[in-house]
CSV table of C-alpha atoms in Angstrom, one decimal:
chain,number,residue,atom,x,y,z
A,813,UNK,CA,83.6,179.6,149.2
A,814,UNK,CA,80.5,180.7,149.8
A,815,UNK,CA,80.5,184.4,151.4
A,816,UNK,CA,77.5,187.3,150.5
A,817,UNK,CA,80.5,189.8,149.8
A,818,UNK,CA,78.2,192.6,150.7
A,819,UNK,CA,79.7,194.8,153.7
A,820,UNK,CA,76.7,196.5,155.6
A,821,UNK,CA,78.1,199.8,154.7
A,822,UNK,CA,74.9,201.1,155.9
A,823,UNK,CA,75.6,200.4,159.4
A,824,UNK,CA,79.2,198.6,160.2
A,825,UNK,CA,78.7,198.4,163.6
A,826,UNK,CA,75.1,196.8,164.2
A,827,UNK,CA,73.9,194.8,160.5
A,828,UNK,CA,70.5,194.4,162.0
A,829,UNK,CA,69.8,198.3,161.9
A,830,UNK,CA,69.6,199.8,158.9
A,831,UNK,CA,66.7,202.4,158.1
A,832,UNK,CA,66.0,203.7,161.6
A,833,UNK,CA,69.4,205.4,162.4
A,834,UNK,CA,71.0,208.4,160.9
A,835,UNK,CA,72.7,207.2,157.7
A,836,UNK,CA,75.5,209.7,157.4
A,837,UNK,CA,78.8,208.4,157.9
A,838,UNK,CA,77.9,204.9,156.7
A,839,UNK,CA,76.1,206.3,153.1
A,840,UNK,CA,77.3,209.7,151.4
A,841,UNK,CA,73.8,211.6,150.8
A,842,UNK,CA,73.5,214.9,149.3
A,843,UNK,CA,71.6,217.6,151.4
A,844,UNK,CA,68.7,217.1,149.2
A,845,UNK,CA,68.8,213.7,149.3
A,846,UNK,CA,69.2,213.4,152.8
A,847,UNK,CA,65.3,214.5,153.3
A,848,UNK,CA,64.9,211.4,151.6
A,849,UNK,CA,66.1,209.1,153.2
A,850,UNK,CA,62.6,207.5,154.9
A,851,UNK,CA,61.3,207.5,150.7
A,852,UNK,CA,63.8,204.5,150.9
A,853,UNK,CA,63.1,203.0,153.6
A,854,UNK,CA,60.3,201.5,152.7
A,855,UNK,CA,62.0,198.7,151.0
A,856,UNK,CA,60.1,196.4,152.8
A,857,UNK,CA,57.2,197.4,151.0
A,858,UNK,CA,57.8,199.0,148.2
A,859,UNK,CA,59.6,197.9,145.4
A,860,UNK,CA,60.3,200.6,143.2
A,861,UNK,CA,61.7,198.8,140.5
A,862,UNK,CA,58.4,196.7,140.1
A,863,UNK,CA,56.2,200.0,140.5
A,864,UNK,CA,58.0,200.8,137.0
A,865,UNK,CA,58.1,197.5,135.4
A,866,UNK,CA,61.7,197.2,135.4
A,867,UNK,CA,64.5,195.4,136.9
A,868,UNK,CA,68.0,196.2,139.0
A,869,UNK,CA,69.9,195.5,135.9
A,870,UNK,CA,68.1,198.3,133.7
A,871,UNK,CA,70.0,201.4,132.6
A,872,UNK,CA,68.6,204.9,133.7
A,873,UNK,CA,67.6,205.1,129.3
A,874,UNK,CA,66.0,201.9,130.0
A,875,UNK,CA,64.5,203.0,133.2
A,876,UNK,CA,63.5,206.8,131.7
A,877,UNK,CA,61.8,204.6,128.7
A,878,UNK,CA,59.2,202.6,131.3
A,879,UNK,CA,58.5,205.9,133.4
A,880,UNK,CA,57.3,207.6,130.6
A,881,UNK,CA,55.5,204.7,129.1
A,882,UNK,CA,53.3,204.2,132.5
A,883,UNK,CA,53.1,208.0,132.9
A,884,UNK,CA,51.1,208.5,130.0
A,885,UNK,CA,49.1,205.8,130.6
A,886,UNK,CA,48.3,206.6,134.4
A,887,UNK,CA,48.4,210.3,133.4
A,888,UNK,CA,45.1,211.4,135.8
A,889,UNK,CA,44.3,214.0,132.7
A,890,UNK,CA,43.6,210.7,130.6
A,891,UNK,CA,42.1,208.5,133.7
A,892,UNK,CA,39.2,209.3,136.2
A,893,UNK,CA,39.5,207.9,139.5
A,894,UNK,CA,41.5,208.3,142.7
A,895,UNK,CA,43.3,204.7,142.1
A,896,UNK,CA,45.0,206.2,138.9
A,897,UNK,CA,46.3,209.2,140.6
A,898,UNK,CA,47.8,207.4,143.2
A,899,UNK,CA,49.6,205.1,140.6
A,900,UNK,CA,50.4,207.9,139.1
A,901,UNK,CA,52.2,209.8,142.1
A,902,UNK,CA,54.1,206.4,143.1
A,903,UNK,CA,55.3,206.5,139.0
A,904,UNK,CA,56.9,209.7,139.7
A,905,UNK,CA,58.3,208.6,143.5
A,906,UNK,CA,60.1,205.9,141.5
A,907,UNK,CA,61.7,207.6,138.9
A,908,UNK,CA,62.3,210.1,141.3
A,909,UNK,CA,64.2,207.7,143.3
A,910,UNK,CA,66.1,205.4,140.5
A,911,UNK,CA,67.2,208.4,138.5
A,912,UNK,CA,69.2,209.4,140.6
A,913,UNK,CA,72.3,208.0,141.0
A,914,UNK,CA,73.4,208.3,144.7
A,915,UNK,CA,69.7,207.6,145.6
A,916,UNK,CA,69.7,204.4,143.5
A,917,UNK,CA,73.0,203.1,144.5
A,918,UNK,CA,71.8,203.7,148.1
A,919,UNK,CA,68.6,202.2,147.6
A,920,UNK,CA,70.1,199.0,145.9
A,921,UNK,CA,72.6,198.3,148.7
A,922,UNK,CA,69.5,198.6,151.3
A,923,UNK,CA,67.2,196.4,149.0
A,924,UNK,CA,70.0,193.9,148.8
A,925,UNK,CA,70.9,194.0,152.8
A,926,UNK,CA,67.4,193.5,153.3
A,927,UNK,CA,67.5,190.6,150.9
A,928,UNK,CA,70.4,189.3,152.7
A,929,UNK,CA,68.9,189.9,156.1
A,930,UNK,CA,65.9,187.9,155.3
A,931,UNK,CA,67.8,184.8,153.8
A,932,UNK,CA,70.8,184.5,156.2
A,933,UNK,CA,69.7,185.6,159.9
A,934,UNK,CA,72.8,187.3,161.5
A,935,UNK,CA,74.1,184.5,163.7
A,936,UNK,CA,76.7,186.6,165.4
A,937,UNK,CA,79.9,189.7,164.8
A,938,UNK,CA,83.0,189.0,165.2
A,939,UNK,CA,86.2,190.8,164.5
A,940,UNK,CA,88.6,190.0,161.1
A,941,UNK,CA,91.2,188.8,163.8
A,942,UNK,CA,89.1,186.4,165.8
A,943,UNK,CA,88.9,184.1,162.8
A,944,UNK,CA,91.0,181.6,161.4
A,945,UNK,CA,93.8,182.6,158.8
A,946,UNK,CA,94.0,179.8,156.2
A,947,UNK,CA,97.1,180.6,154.5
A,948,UNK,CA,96.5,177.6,151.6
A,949,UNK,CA,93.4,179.2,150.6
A,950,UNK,CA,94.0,182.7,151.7
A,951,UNK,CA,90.7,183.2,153.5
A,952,UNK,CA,89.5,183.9,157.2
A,953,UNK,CA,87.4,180.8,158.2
A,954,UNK,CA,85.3,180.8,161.3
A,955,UNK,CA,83.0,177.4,163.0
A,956,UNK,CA,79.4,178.0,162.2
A,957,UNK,CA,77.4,176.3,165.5
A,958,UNK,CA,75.5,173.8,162.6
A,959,UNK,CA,79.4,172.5,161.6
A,960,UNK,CA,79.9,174.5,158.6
A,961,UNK,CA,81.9,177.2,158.4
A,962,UNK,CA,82.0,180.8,157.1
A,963,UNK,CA,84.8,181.9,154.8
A,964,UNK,CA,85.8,185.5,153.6
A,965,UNK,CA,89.0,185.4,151.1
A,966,UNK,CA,91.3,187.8,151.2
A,967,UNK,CA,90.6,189.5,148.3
A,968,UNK,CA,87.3,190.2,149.8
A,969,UNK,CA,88.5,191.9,152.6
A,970,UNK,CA,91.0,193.9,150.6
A,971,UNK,CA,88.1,194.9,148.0
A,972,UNK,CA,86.1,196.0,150.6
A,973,UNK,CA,88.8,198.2,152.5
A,974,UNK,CA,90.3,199.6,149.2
A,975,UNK,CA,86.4,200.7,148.8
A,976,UNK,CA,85.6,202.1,152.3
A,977,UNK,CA,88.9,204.2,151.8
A,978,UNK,CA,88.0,205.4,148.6
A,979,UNK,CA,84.7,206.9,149.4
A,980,UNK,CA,86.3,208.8,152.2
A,981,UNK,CA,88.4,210.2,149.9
A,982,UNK,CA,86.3,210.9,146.9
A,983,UNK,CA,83.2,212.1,149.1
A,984,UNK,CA,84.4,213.3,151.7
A,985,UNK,CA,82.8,211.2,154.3
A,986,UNK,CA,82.4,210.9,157.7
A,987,UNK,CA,85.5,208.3,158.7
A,988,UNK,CA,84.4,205.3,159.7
A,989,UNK,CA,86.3,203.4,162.3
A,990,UNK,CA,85.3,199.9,160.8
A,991,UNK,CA,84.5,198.2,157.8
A,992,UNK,CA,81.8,195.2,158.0
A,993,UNK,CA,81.0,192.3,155.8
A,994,UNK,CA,77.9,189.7,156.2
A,995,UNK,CA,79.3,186.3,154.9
A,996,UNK,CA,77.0,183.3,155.1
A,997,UNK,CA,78.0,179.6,156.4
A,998,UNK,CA,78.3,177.4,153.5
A,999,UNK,CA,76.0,175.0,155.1
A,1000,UNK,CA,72.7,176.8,157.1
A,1001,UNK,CA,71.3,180.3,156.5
A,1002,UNK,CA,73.3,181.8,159.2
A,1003,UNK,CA,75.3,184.6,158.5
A,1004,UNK,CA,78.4,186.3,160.3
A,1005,UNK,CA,78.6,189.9,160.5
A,1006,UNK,CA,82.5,190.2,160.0
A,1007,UNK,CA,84.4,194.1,160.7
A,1008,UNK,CA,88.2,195.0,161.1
A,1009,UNK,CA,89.8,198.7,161.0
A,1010,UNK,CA,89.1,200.5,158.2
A,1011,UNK,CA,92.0,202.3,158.4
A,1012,UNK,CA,93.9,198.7,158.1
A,1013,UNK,CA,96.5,198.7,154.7
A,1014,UNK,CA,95.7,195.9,152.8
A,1015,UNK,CA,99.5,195.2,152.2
A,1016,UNK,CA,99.6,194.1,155.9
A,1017,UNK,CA,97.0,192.1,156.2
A,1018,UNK,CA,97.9,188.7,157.8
């Protein structure tokens, strides 16, 4: 089956918003992190990672290890010339960023929505309930308008639930009323934004 798996914990309620709304509730940030919040949303534009060399998959050693690299070479005591400062200041904005953990984790779940929302337009929203329980396979199936379909196992669902409920507990955040999921048709690039009660026990689900 062929679902995205990432929920828009970002914004649960509206998956085409997700830089120019207050983030708390959806994203635990730290007061200081909370100022921020418009450094990342620039993902659009900027691609930290790149700015350092690096990828998603590098550790923070690996990360720390290209910073300083580029830093001494960018280093405006070592270079003349506005261009090197500026390279320089956007060395330290990134490592700023992607050393820290809540900031990175945020950052990667926006990069990757906004990944998603360029690759599978949002079709439609539905509720978990509105779709079709396919107890063989044990996932929710709903018609896609091109005659494929989109599919989001069970496992998914409880995953995702078991998640929303744990940051609420570990973080202390705001509750959220629903948890959302994109999933993509396994045929055309549409995607359905999916949401059901996040306060719904996975034990119970149908």
């Amino acid at each position: 089956f062929q679902c995205c798996t990432l929920a828009f914990r970002l914004h649960p309620v509206d998956p085409n918003v997700f830089c120019d709304q207050e983030l708390d509730g959806f994203i635990p940030l730290t007061a200081r992190s909370r100022n921020r919040t418009n450094d990342m949303c620039d993902t659009k534009e900027k691609d930290w990672y790149a700015v350092l060399g690096a990828s998603p998959s590098d550790s923070v050693q690996q990360l720390r290890h290209r910073y300083q690299q580029l830093a001494l070479k960018h280093h405006p005591d070592r270079l003349e010339g506005e261009h090197s400062s500026e390279e320089f200041v956007e060395l330290n904005e990134a490592w700023r960023l992607l050393s820290d953990q809540n900031m990175r984790r945020q950052y990667d779940l926006q990069r990757r929505a906004q990944e998603l929302k360029q690759d599978c337009p949002v079709d439609d929203s539905v509720f978990l309930e509105d779709m079709i329980w396919d107890q063989g396979q044990c996932v929710y199936t709903y018609c896609c308008r091109c005659g494929g379909a989109f599919n989001i196992s069970q496992k998914e669902v409880e995953e995702e639930t078991r998640w929303t409920q744990q940051e609420e507990a570990n973080q202390e955040t705001k509750r959220r009323h629903q948890v959302g999921a994109l999933v993509c048709c396994n045929t055309c690039s549409l995607s359905l934004h999916v949401t059901w009660p996040s306060n719904r026990k996975t034990q119970t689900l149908k």
